[in-house]
Amino acid sequence: MKILISNDDGIMAPGIRVLKEYLEKEHDVYVVAPDVERSATGHAITIRNPLWAKKISFGNNFFGFAVNGTPADCVKLGLQAIYKDIDFDIVISGINKGANLGTDILYSGTVSAALEGALSGKPSIAVSCIDFNQPNFEDAAKIILDILKKLDPKEIPEFTTLNINVPNIPYDEIKGLKITRQSKRRYNDYFEERKDPYGNSYYWMLGKVIEDDDENYSDYYCARDGFVSITPITVFLTNTDFTIPLKNILGVR
Amino acid sequence: MKILISNDDGIMAPGIRVLKEYLEKEHDVYVVAPDVERSATGHAITIRNPLWAKKISFGNNFFGFAVNGTPADCVKLGLQAIYKDIDFDIVISGINKGANLGTDILYSGTVSAALEGALSGKPSIAVSCIDFNQPNFEDAAKIILDILKKLDPKEIPEFTTLNINVPNIPYDEIKGLKITRQSKRRYNDYFEERKDPYGNSYYWMLGKVIEDDDENYSDYYCARDGFVSITPITVFLTNTDFTIPLKNILGVR
């Protein structure tokens, strides 16, 4: 397969290097990734400035293009400019350092890069290691290779991404795959107020995870339990459950 | 009602000034908005730097706080720090200059500010004028006041935002409200490649709108047809239609 990869930790991050190394054992892999870390950039894109794409080599080996933009920019630029003559089979974003579970999905540059693939008409996958401190990228990459053996990307519906989170345990101890749903795992954010040398307040954001969604098949619950969590996610956000109640409330047909 | 407002066009933008002016006729309004324009920042948040909040006055009148962050940052900081002692009834983001229809929702800072309200447990609304060049903010603000007369924010379900787009026609010519669904209106993006003075390529993103989703109740279709489009949207992206097929493809329970 022809695979475009990107991430949000930046082109120098170990996660994308391991992903490329493993995918290349069986596929043609092309890299377009942010020049620096762009975590928590959500689905931001660059509209007021142009983008530069710089060739990056490690030693004598060409690795990929580093772009002065967001993860979503990189996927757009990869598909529609740098590699526009290549008919990619799939876009894969990662491997992210740290989980993208529950409402992380909205903030994550990693997931947004994959969703940008879906918006551009390509099947896509976002992959994250749930451990932030000692992520086991090699085993996560093996899991992705396993999944690509079973899954023909053409089977992924239009406008859909697979959000994959891999538990941080050795490959042989992983209990299997689970198809999950995005949980309401979220953050109880608060701000620490400080004073700058001139007496002005400034604020550091801090947050504690709230995991109050322990139903079967919630993403974080399965990942914590030793399964690879695979959540199919869409770019369409309509809350169809509230359509009719809202019509009644507003008295419209 | 106590209303927190924000936007992505920045605190100096006319849309938020008009929104405040109209809402204040009937409600208590508090402003926390980006210090500069932050369009197309999606759901980005600031995690590596602190945030400053600066008091902004127009003439002798205090207007609100300008924050060196994204729209989602502003709502977080407003709810959890600057105005943490106020129990807001609703968060309203806008009035945006230009439509937020179809897949715009993913890129829009305006919509993300409202979704951040929903993530923080507050009912929320995003409001946009569909005309970018000559937006009629006054009439859009009147529509929001009308809607707030009919809608008790407590009736909006948890984790849900109303994404409202107002057609750019005089108030009296608006045909009414329609409860819509997010369409697949999207962009056929492409890049114009140029050379910098040193011979390096750089790229400007351009795009044409693709409107191929003319079903009744698609957001852009109703807005174009002279109705106020109201789409309830959620922070949960699971594509439940693909859960069972994916289980079968991957051979998992």
Short mmCIF file of C-alpha atoms in Angstrom, two decimals:
data_model
loop_
_atom_site.label_atom_id
_atom_site.label_comp_id
_atom_site.label_asym_id
_atom_site.label_seq_id
_atom_site.Cartn_x
_atom_site.Cartn_y
_atom_site.Cartn_z
CA MET A 1 0.00 0.00 0.00
CA LYS A 2 0.96 3.63 -0.40
CA ILE A 3 0.74 5.33 2.98
CA LEU A 4 1.05 8.99 3.92
CA ILE A 5 2.05 9.48 7.54
CA SER A 6 1.99 12.52 9.79
CA ASN A 7 1.72 13.33 13.49
CA ASP A 8 1.48 16.19 15.96
CA ASP A 9 4.61 15.55 18.00
CA GLY A 10 6.71 16.82 15.09
CA ILE A 11 8.91 15.16 12.49
CA MET A 12 11.75 14.65 14.98
CA ALA A 13 9.57 12.69 17.41
CA PRO A 14 10.42 9.01 17.98
CA GLY A 15 6.80 7.89 17.44
CA ILE A 16 6.73 8.79 13.74
CA ARG A 17 10.22 7.36 13.16
CA VAL A 18 9.18 4.01 14.61
CA LEU A 19 5.92 4.07 12.64
CA LYS A 20 7.79 4.68 9.38
CA GLU A 21 10.37 2.00 10.12
CA TYR A 22 7.75 -0.67 10.75
CA LEU A 23 5.31 0.28 7.97
CA GLU A 24 8.18 0.28 5.46
CA LYS A 25 8.69 -3.44 6.04
CA GLU A 26 5.53 -4.02 4.01
CA HIS A 27 4.43 -0.72 2.41
CA ASP A 28 5.54 2.44 0.61
CA VAL A 29 5.64 5.21 3.21
CA TYR A 30 5.76 8.98 2.70
CA VAL A 31 6.15 11.47 5.56
CA VAL A 32 4.80 15.03 5.80
CA ALA A 33 4.84 16.21 9.41
CA PRO A 34 5.07 19.41 11.45
CA ASP A 35 8.55 20.90 11.84
CA VAL A 36 8.02 21.28 15.60
CA GLU A 37 5.68 19.82 18.17
CA ARG A 38 2.08 20.85 17.57
CA SER A 39 0.23 19.01 20.32
CA ALA A 40 -3.28 20.12 21.23
CA THR A 41 -3.66 22.13 18.05
CA GLY A 42 -6.97 20.45 17.27
CA HIS A 43 -8.09 20.87 13.70
CA ALA A 44 -6.36 24.22 13.23
CA ILE A 45 -5.21 25.08 9.72
CA THR A 46 -3.03 27.90 8.42
CA ILE A 47 -4.98 30.36 6.30
CA ARG A 48 -3.08 33.66 6.57
CA ASN A 49 0.44 32.49 5.83
CA PRO A 50 2.07 30.26 3.27
CA LEU A 51 3.53 26.88 4.13
CA TRP A 52 7.11 25.77 3.58
CA ALA A 53 8.06 22.12 3.15
CA LYS A 54 11.65 21.26 3.96
CA LYS A 55 13.32 17.95 3.13
CA ILE A 56 14.60 16.20 6.25
CA SER A 57 17.24 13.46 6.23
CA PHE A 58 18.58 11.44 9.09
CA GLY A 59 22.17 10.61 8.23
CA ASN A 60 22.15 9.90 4.50
CA ASN A 61 18.56 8.72 4.45
CA PHE A 62 15.77 10.97 3.29
CA PHE A 63 13.02 10.82 5.89
CA GLY A 64 10.28 13.19 4.81
CA PHE A 65 9.03 16.76 4.61
CA ALA A 66 8.84 19.08 7.61
CA VAL A 67 6.14 21.74 7.32
CA ASN A 68 5.77 24.99 9.27
CA GLY A 69 2.11 24.23 9.90
CA THR A 70 -0.37 22.18 11.84
CA PRO A 71 -0.97 18.44 11.54
CA ALA A 72 -4.07 19.09 9.38
CA ASP A 73 -1.97 21.40 7.15
CA CYS A 74 0.60 18.65 6.67
CA VAL A 75 -1.98 16.13 5.47
CA LYS A 76 -3.58 18.67 3.13
CA LEU A 77 -0.20 19.69 1.73
CA GLY A 78 0.97 16.10 1.43
CA LEU A 79 -2.11 14.91 -0.44
CA GLN A 80 -2.75 17.99 -2.55
CA ALA A 81 0.70 19.40 -3.30
CA ILE A 82 3.89 17.57 -2.34
CA TYR A 83 2.67 14.10 -3.27
CA LYS A 84 -0.33 15.01 -5.36
CA ASP A 85 0.58 12.48 -8.05
CA ILE A 86 0.49 9.58 -5.62
CA ASP A 87 -2.82 7.82 -5.07
CA PHE A 88 -2.49 7.02 -1.39
CA ASP A 89 -4.36 4.03 0.03
CA ILE A 90 -4.47 5.41 3.56
CA VAL A 91 -3.33 8.25 5.82
CA ILE A 92 -1.91 7.26 9.21
CA SER A 93 -1.19 9.76 11.98
CA GLY A 94 1.06 8.97 14.93
CA ILE A 95 2.33 7.23 16.82
CA ASN A 96 1.29 9.75 19.44
CA LYS A 97 3.03 9.94 22.78
CA GLY A 98 0.08 9.69 25.16
CA ALA A 99 -3.56 8.67 24.88
CA ASN A 100 -6.20 10.18 22.64
CA LEU A 101 -9.26 8.91 24.44
CA GLY A 102 -12.66 10.45 25.17
CA THR A 103 -12.72 14.19 24.63
CA ASP A 104 -8.97 14.22 23.84
CA ILE A 105 -10.18 13.58 20.30
CA LEU A 106 -11.31 17.19 19.96
CA TYR A 107 -7.99 18.69 21.07
CA SER A 108 -5.65 16.21 19.45
CA GLY A 109 -3.57 17.24 16.47
CA THR A 110 -2.86 13.56 15.84
CA VAL A 111 -6.53 12.72 15.45
CA SER A 112 -7.16 15.89 13.42
CA ALA A 113 -4.45 14.91 10.93
CA ALA A 114 -6.27 11.63 10.39
CA LEU A 115 -9.66 13.36 10.17
CA GLU A 116 -8.16 15.67 7.55
CA GLY A 117 -7.35 12.57 5.53
CA ALA A 118 -10.99 11.52 5.85
CA LEU A 119 -12.13 15.00 4.76
CA SER A 120 -9.85 14.73 1.74
CA GLY A 121 -11.43 11.44 0.72
CA LYS A 122 -8.80 9.08 2.11
CA PRO A 123 -9.28 6.26 4.62
CA SER A 124 -7.34 7.11 7.75
CA ILE A 125 -6.08 5.95 11.10
CA ALA A 126 -4.84 7.82 14.18
CA VAL A 127 -2.66 5.78 16.52
CA SER A 128 -1.60 6.64 20.06
CA CYS A 129 0.32 4.95 22.87
CA ILE A 130 -1.63 5.49 26.06
CA ASP A 131 1.49 5.97 28.16
CA PHE A 132 2.99 9.44 28.02
CA ASN A 133 6.22 8.71 29.88
CA GLN A 134 7.51 5.42 28.48
CA PRO A 135 5.53 4.79 25.32
CA ASN A 136 6.15 1.44 23.68
CA PHE A 137 6.08 2.60 20.06
CA GLU A 138 7.48 -0.63 18.59
CA ASP A 139 4.63 -2.79 19.81
CA ALA A 140 2.06 -0.17 18.79
CA ALA A 141 3.60 -0.19 15.27
CA LYS A 142 3.35 -3.99 15.14
CA ILE A 143 -0.33 -3.73 16.05
CA ILE A 144 -0.90 -1.34 13.15
CA LEU A 145 0.83 -3.74 10.76
CA ASP A 146 -1.41 -6.54 12.09
CA ILE A 147 -4.53 -4.44 11.56
CA LEU A 148 -3.49 -3.52 8.01
CA LYS A 149 -3.23 -7.23 7.21
CA LYS A 150 -6.89 -7.73 8.10
CA LEU A 151 -8.35 -4.42 6.97
CA ASP A 152 -8.62 -3.25 3.39
CA PRO A 153 -8.72 0.55 3.80
CA LYS A 154 -11.44 0.70 1.14
CA GLU A 155 -13.75 -0.88 3.72
CA ILE A 156 -13.55 2.22 5.94
CA PRO A 157 -16.59 4.39 5.11
CA GLU A 158 -16.21 7.88 3.67
CA PHE A 159 -15.48 10.67 6.18
CA THR A 160 -14.49 8.13 8.84
CA THR A 161 -11.25 7.66 10.78
CA LEU A 162 -10.20 4.83 13.05
CA ASN A 163 -8.93 6.21 16.34
CA ILE A 164 -6.63 3.55 17.78
CA ASN A 165 -5.17 3.60 21.28
CA VAL A 166 -2.65 0.95 22.28
CA PRO A 167 -2.11 -0.06 25.91
CA ASN A 168 1.43 0.21 27.15
CA ILE A 169 2.08 -3.46 27.78
CA PRO A 170 4.26 -5.92 25.86
CA TYR A 171 2.85 -7.12 22.52
CA ASP A 172 2.32 -10.67 23.80
CA GLU A 173 0.30 -9.49 26.77
CA ILE A 174 -2.20 -7.44 24.77
CA LYS A 175 -5.58 -9.10 25.20
CA GLY A 176 -6.83 -8.34 21.69
CA LEU A 177 -8.67 -5.68 19.74
CA LYS A 178 -11.93 -4.06 20.86
CA ILE A 179 -14.20 -1.89 18.77
CA THR A 180 -15.09 0.89 21.17
CA ARG A 181 -16.99 4.15 21.38
CA GLN A 182 -15.58 7.55 22.31
CA SER A 183 -16.12 7.90 26.06
CA LYS A 184 -16.86 11.08 27.95
CA ARG A 185 -13.43 10.87 29.60
CA ARG A 186 -12.49 14.53 29.97
CA TYR A 187 -10.57 17.02 32.12
CA ASN A 188 -11.53 18.99 35.14
CA ASP A 189 -9.41 21.98 34.17
CA TYR A 190 -8.36 24.73 36.48
CA PHE A 191 -5.85 27.56 36.28
CA GLU A 192 -3.01 28.49 38.54
CA GLU A 193 -2.78 32.28 38.74
CA ARG A 194 0.63 33.93 39.08
CA LYS A 195 1.91 37.48 38.91
CA ASP A 196 4.48 38.63 36.38
CA PRO A 197 7.26 41.03 37.51
CA TYR A 198 4.99 43.96 36.60
CA GLY A 199 2.09 42.83 38.78
CA ASN A 200 -0.10 41.43 35.99
CA SER A 201 -1.88 38.12 36.43
CA TYR A 202 -1.12 35.20 34.19
CA TYR A 203 -2.55 31.70 34.21
CA TRP A 204 -1.21 28.19 33.76
CA MET A 205 -3.76 25.59 32.77
CA LEU A 206 -3.83 22.40 34.77
CA GLY A 207 -6.30 19.57 34.71
CA LYS A 208 -7.28 16.27 36.25
CA VAL A 209 -8.74 13.47 34.19
CA ILE A 210 -12.36 12.57 34.94
CA GLU A 211 -13.10 8.97 34.04
CA ASP A 212 -16.75 8.48 34.89
CA ASP A 213 -17.76 6.42 31.89
CA ASP A 214 -17.04 2.82 32.76
CA GLU A 215 -19.48 1.18 30.40
CA ASN A 216 -18.28 -1.70 28.30
CA TYR A 217 -16.76 -0.57 25.05
CA SER A 218 -15.84 2.90 26.20
CA ASP A 219 -12.44 3.66 24.71
CA TYR A 220 -10.38 4.35 27.81
CA TYR A 221 -11.94 1.49 29.73
CA CYS A 222 -10.92 -1.07 27.11
CA ALA A 223 -7.44 0.42 26.67
CA ARG A 224 -6.88 0.46 30.42
CA ASP A 225 -8.03 -3.13 30.55
CA GLY A 226 -5.29 -4.28 28.16
CA PHE A 227 -7.12 -4.18 24.82
CA VAL A 228 -6.29 -2.16 21.73
CA SER A 229 -9.18 0.34 21.51
CA ILE A 230 -10.41 1.05 17.97
CA THR A 231 -13.11 3.74 17.73
CA PRO A 232 -14.51 4.60 14.30
CA ILE A 233 -15.10 8.36 14.34
CA THR A 234 -16.81 10.66 11.88
CA VAL A 235 -16.51 14.30 10.85
CA PHE A 236 -20.28 14.71 11.22
CA LEU A 237 -21.26 15.99 14.65
CA THR A 238 -25.03 16.36 14.41
CA ASN A 239 -26.73 15.30 17.64
CA THR A 240 -29.68 13.62 15.92
CA ASP A 241 -31.25 12.69 19.28
CA PHE A 242 -31.93 16.36 19.92
CA THR A 243 -33.35 17.27 16.52
CA ILE A 244 -37.00 16.57 17.26
CA PRO A 245 -36.99 17.89 20.86
CA LEU A 246 -35.42 21.10 19.57
CA LYS A 247 -38.09 21.46 16.90
CA ASN A 248 -40.71 21.18 19.62
CA ILE A 249 -38.97 23.65 21.92
CA LEU A 250 -38.61 26.27 19.19
CA GLY A 251 -41.97 25.51 17.60
CA VAL A 252 -40.58 24.93 14.12
CA ARG A 253 -41.49 22.32 11.55
CA MET B 1 -29.45 35.22 32.16
CA LYS B 2 -25.72 35.35 32.75
CA ILE B 3 -23.95 34.89 29.44
CA LEU B 4 -20.25 34.40 28.67
CA ILE B 5 -19.38 35.41 25.11
CA SER B 6 -16.31 34.76 23.01
CA ASN B 7 -15.40 34.46 19.32
CA ASP B 8 -12.55 33.68 16.96
CA ASP B 9 -12.38 36.97 15.06
CA GLY B 10 -10.82 38.61 18.12
CA ILE B 11 -12.08 41.02 20.76
CA MET B 12 -11.82 44.00 18.38
CA ALA B 13 -14.11 42.41 15.76
CA PRO B 14 -17.47 44.06 15.09
CA GLY B 15 -19.38 40.77 15.40
CA ILE B 16 -18.70 40.36 19.13
CA ARG B 17 -19.36 44.06 19.81
CA VAL B 18 -22.78 43.84 18.19
CA LEU B 19 -23.53 40.58 20.01
CA LYS B 20 -22.70 42.14 23.37
CA GLU B 21 -24.71 45.28 22.65
CA TYR B 22 -27.84 43.34 21.78
CA LEU B 23 -27.60 40.66 24.47
CA GLU B 24 -27.10 43.36 27.12
CA LYS B 25 -30.56 44.70 26.40
CA GLU B 26 -31.92 41.67 28.26
CA HIS B 27 -29.05 39.81 29.93
CA ASP B 28 -25.82 40.11 31.91
CA VAL B 29 -22.99 39.69 29.45
CA TYR B 30 -19.30 38.96 30.10
CA VAL B 31 -16.64 38.89 27.38
CA VAL B 32 -13.47 36.80 27.22
CA ALA B 33 -12.12 36.71 23.67
CA PRO B 34 -8.84 36.30 21.78
CA ASP B 35 -6.62 39.38 21.63
CA VAL B 36 -6.17 38.92 17.86
CA GLU B 37 -7.98 37.07 15.13
CA ARG B 38 -7.80 33.31 15.58
CA SER B 39 -9.85 32.02 12.67
CA ALA B 40 -9.50 28.38 11.64
CA THR B 41 -7.77 27.45 14.88
CA GLY B 42 -10.17 24.56 15.42
CA HIS B 43 -10.20 23.23 18.94
CA ALA B 44 -6.58 24.16 19.64
CA ILE B 45 -5.67 24.96 23.23
CA THR B 46 -2.50 26.40 24.75
CA ILE B 47 -0.63 23.88 26.86
CA ARG B 48 3.01 24.98 26.84
CA ASN B 49 2.59 28.67 27.69
CA PRO B 50 0.64 30.65 30.25
CA LEU B 51 -2.28 32.87 29.30
CA TRP B 52 -2.59 36.58 29.98
CA ALA B 53 -5.97 38.29 30.32
CA LYS B 54 -5.98 42.01 29.65
CA LYS B 55 -8.88 44.36 30.42
CA ILE B 56 -10.15 46.10 27.30
CA SER B 57 -12.23 49.27 27.33
CA PHE B 58 -13.77 51.16 24.45
CA GLY B 59 -13.86 54.80 25.45
CA ASN B 60 -14.72 54.81 29.14
CA ASN B 61 -16.67 51.56 28.96
CA PHE B 62 -15.14 48.30 30.09
CA PHE B 63 -15.75 45.75 27.36
CA GLY B 64 -14.10 42.50 28.41
CA PHE B 65 -10.91 40.49 28.68
CA ALA B 66 -8.54 39.91 25.78
CA VAL B 67 -6.55 36.67 26.05
CA ASN B 68 -3.37 35.67 24.21
CA GLY B 69 -4.88 32.30 23.39
CA THR B 70 -7.32 30.40 21.23
CA PRO B 71 -11.13 30.63 21.36
CA ALA B 72 -11.28 27.39 23.37
CA ASP B 73 -8.67 28.82 25.80
CA CYS B 74 -10.82 31.92 26.29
CA VAL B 75 -13.89 29.93 27.26
CA LYS B 76 -11.89 27.71 29.62
CA LEU B 77 -10.22 30.73 31.22
CA GLY B 78 -13.49 32.66 31.44
CA LEU B 79 -15.41 29.84 33.10
CA GLN B 80 -12.66 28.45 35.31
CA ALA B 81 -10.57 31.48 36.28
CA ILE B 82 -11.60 35.03 35.40
CA TYR B 83 -15.31 34.57 36.13
CA LYS B 84 -15.18 31.35 38.10
CA ASP B 85 -17.57 32.70 40.73
CA ILE B 86 -20.30 33.35 38.17
CA ASP B 87 -22.71 30.53 37.40
CA PHE B 88 -23.24 31.18 33.70
CA ASP B 89 -26.48 30.09 32.07
CA ILE B 90 -24.99 29.80 28.61
CA VAL B 91 -21.85 30.37 26.53
CA ILE B 92 -22.33 32.10 23.17
CA SER B 93 -19.60 32.37 20.54
CA GLY B 94 -19.74 34.83 17.67
CA ILE B 95 -21.03 36.54 15.78
CA ASN B 96 -18.68 35.06 13.22
CA LYS B 97 -17.94 36.86 9.99
CA GLY B 98 -18.71 34.12 7.46
CA ALA B 99 -20.52 30.79 7.50
CA ASN B 100 -19.73 27.80 9.68
CA LEU B 101 -21.56 25.17 7.69
CA GLY B 102 -20.78 21.54 6.86
CA THR B 103 -17.17 20.64 7.54
CA ASP B 104 -16.35 24.25 8.52
CA ILE B 105 -17.42 23.08 11.96
CA LEU B 106 -14.16 21.16 12.38
CA TYR B 107 -11.93 24.10 11.51
CA SER B 108 -13.91 26.87 13.14
CA GLY B 109 -12.60 28.56 16.26
CA THR B 110 -16.06 30.04 16.77
CA VAL B 111 -17.70 26.63 16.94
CA SER B 112 -14.87 25.23 19.07
CA ALA B 113 -15.34 28.00 21.65
CA ALA B 114 -18.97 26.93 21.96
CA LEU B 115 -18.04 23.23 22.09
CA GLU B 116 -15.58 24.10 24.86
CA GLY B 117 -18.54 25.48 26.79
CA ALA B 118 -20.34 22.18 26.26
CA LEU B 119 -17.25 20.25 27.44
CA SER B 120 -17.18 22.43 30.56
CA GLY B 121 -20.79 21.55 31.35
CA LYS B 122 -22.44 24.71 29.99
CA PRO B 123 -25.14 24.95 27.34
CA SER B 124 -23.74 26.78 24.37
CA ILE B 125 -24.43 28.40 21.02
CA ALA B 126 -22.17 29.32 18.08
CA VAL B 127 -23.56 31.99 15.78
CA SER B 128 -22.31 32.98 12.33
CA CYS B 129 -23.39 35.32 9.56
CA ILE B 130 -23.14 33.43 6.30
CA ASP B 131 -21.88 36.44 4.37
CA PHE B 132 -18.18 37.12 4.73
CA ASN B 133 -18.08 40.50 3.00
CA GLN B 134 -21.08 42.44 4.32
CA PRO B 135 -22.28 40.52 7.36
CA ASN B 136 -25.50 41.80 8.88
CA PHE B 137 -24.56 41.36 12.54
CA GLU B 138 -27.46 43.38 13.93
CA ASP B 139 -30.12 41.12 12.50
CA ALA B 140 -28.20 38.01 13.50
CA ALA B 141 -28.05 39.38 17.08
CA LYS B 142 -31.80 39.96 17.03
CA ILE B 143 -32.35 36.36 15.97
CA ILE B 144 -30.28 35.15 18.93
CA LEU B 145 -32.35 37.28 21.31
CA ASP B 146 -35.51 35.78 19.76
CA ILE B 147 -34.18 32.24 20.22
CA LEU B 148 -33.22 32.91 23.85
CA LYS B 149 -36.83 33.96 24.50
CA LYS B 150 -38.06 30.53 23.41
CA LEU B 151 -35.23 28.33 24.61
CA ASP B 152 -34.33 27.67 28.22
CA PRO B 153 -30.62 26.76 27.98
CA LYS B 154 -31.21 23.96 30.49
CA GLU B 155 -33.12 22.17 27.75
CA ILE B 156 -29.96 21.75 25.67
CA PRO B 157 -28.54 18.28 26.44
CA GLU B 158 -25.13 17.81 28.02
CA PHE B 159 -22.14 17.99 25.66
CA THR B 160 -24.26 19.63 22.96
CA THR B 161 -23.91 22.96 21.16
CA LEU B 162 -26.33 24.71 18.83
CA ASN B 163 -24.52 25.77 15.67
CA ILE B 164 -26.54 28.66 14.24
CA ASN B 165 -25.99 30.21 10.81
CA VAL B 166 -27.97 33.29 9.84
CA PRO B 167 -28.65 34.17 6.19
CA ASN B 168 -27.54 37.62 5.13
CA ILE B 169 -30.94 39.10 4.39
CA PRO B 170 -32.94 41.69 6.32
CA TYR B 171 -34.59 40.45 9.52
CA ASP B 172 -38.09 40.78 8.09
CA GLU B 173 -37.23 38.65 5.06
CA ILE B 174 -35.90 35.69 7.02
CA LYS B 175 -38.24 32.76 6.35
CA GLY B 176 -37.95 31.27 9.84
CA LEU B 177 -35.87 28.79 11.80
CA LYS B 178 -34.96 25.30 10.59
CA ILE B 179 -33.44 22.53 12.67
CA THR B 180 -30.82 21.14 10.34
CA ARG B 181 -28.04 18.56 10.17
CA GLN B 182 -24.39 19.23 9.44
CA SER B 183 -23.97 18.78 5.69
CA LYS B 184 -20.95 17.42 3.88
CA ARG B 185 -20.30 20.87 2.41
CA ARG B 186 -16.52 20.99 2.23
CA TYR B 187 -13.57 22.41 0.30
CA ASN B 188 -11.71 21.15 -2.69
CA ASP B 189 -8.39 22.54 -1.50
CA TYR B 190 -5.37 23.05 -3.63
CA PHE B 191 -2.08 24.85 -3.22
CA GLU B 192 -0.42 27.51 -5.29
CA GLU B 193 3.31 26.89 -5.32
CA ARG B 194 5.69 29.87 -5.43
CA LYS B 195 9.42 30.31 -5.05
CA ASP B 196 10.98 32.47 -2.36
CA PRO B 197 13.99 34.70 -3.26
CA TYR B 198 16.29 31.80 -2.36
CA GLY B 199 14.66 29.31 -4.70
CA ASN B 200 12.68 27.38 -2.09
CA SER B 201 9.08 26.41 -2.75
CA TYR B 202 6.30 27.69 -0.60
CA TYR B 203 2.59 27.07 -0.82
CA TRP B 204 -0.56 29.14 -0.45
CA MET B 205 -3.70 27.19 0.33
CA LEU B 206 -6.73 27.90 -1.80
CA GLY B 207 -10.02 26.12 -1.99
CA LYS B 208 -13.37 25.94 -3.70
CA VAL B 209 -16.51 25.05 -1.83
CA ILE B 210 -18.14 21.75 -2.81
CA GLU B 211 -21.86 21.80 -2.09
CA ASP B 212 -23.10 18.38 -3.12
CA ASP B 213 -25.47 17.71 -0.26
CA ASP B 214 -28.77 19.25 -1.22
CA GLU B 215 -31.02 17.14 0.94
CA ASN B 216 -33.67 18.86 2.95
CA TYR B 217 -32.40 19.98 6.32
CA SER B 218 -28.76 20.16 5.36
CA ASP B 219 -27.37 23.23 7.06
CA TYR B 220 -26.09 25.21 4.08
CA TYR B 221 -29.10 24.39 1.97
CA CYS B 222 -31.51 25.86 4.53
CA ALA B 223 -29.32 28.90 5.21
CA ARG B 224 -28.96 29.59 1.49
CA ASP B 225 -32.70 29.26 1.15
CA GLY B 226 -33.35 32.11 3.62
CA PHE B 227 -33.81 30.17 6.87
CA VAL B 228 -31.81 30.40 10.08
CA SER B 229 -30.02 27.04 10.26
CA ILE B 230 -29.79 25.53 13.76
CA THR B 231 -27.78 22.31 13.99
CA PRO B 232 -27.42 20.61 17.37
CA ILE B 233 -23.89 19.19 17.44
CA THR B 234 -22.14 16.92 19.90
CA VAL B 235 -18.58 16.38 21.12
CA PHE B 236 -18.99 12.62 20.56
CA LEU B 237 -17.78 11.52 17.15
CA THR B 238 -18.26 7.75 17.21
CA ASN B 239 -19.51 6.46 13.86
CA THR B 240 -21.88 3.89 15.35
CA ASP B 241 -22.98 2.71 11.90
CA PHE B 242 -19.52 1.26 11.37
CA THR B 243 -19.10 -0.47 14.73
CA ILE B 244 -20.57 -3.84 13.77
CA PRO B 245 -19.10 -3.96 10.24
CA LEU B 246 -15.68 -3.20 11.72
CA LYS B 247 -16.05 -6.01 14.26
CA ASN B 248 -16.76 -8.39 11.40
CA ILE B 249 -13.86 -7.13 9.29
CA LEU B 250 -11.36 -7.47 12.13
CA GLY B 251 -12.91 -10.64 13.52
CA VAL B 252 -13.36 -9.32 17.04
CA ARG B 253 -16.23 -9.74 19.47
#
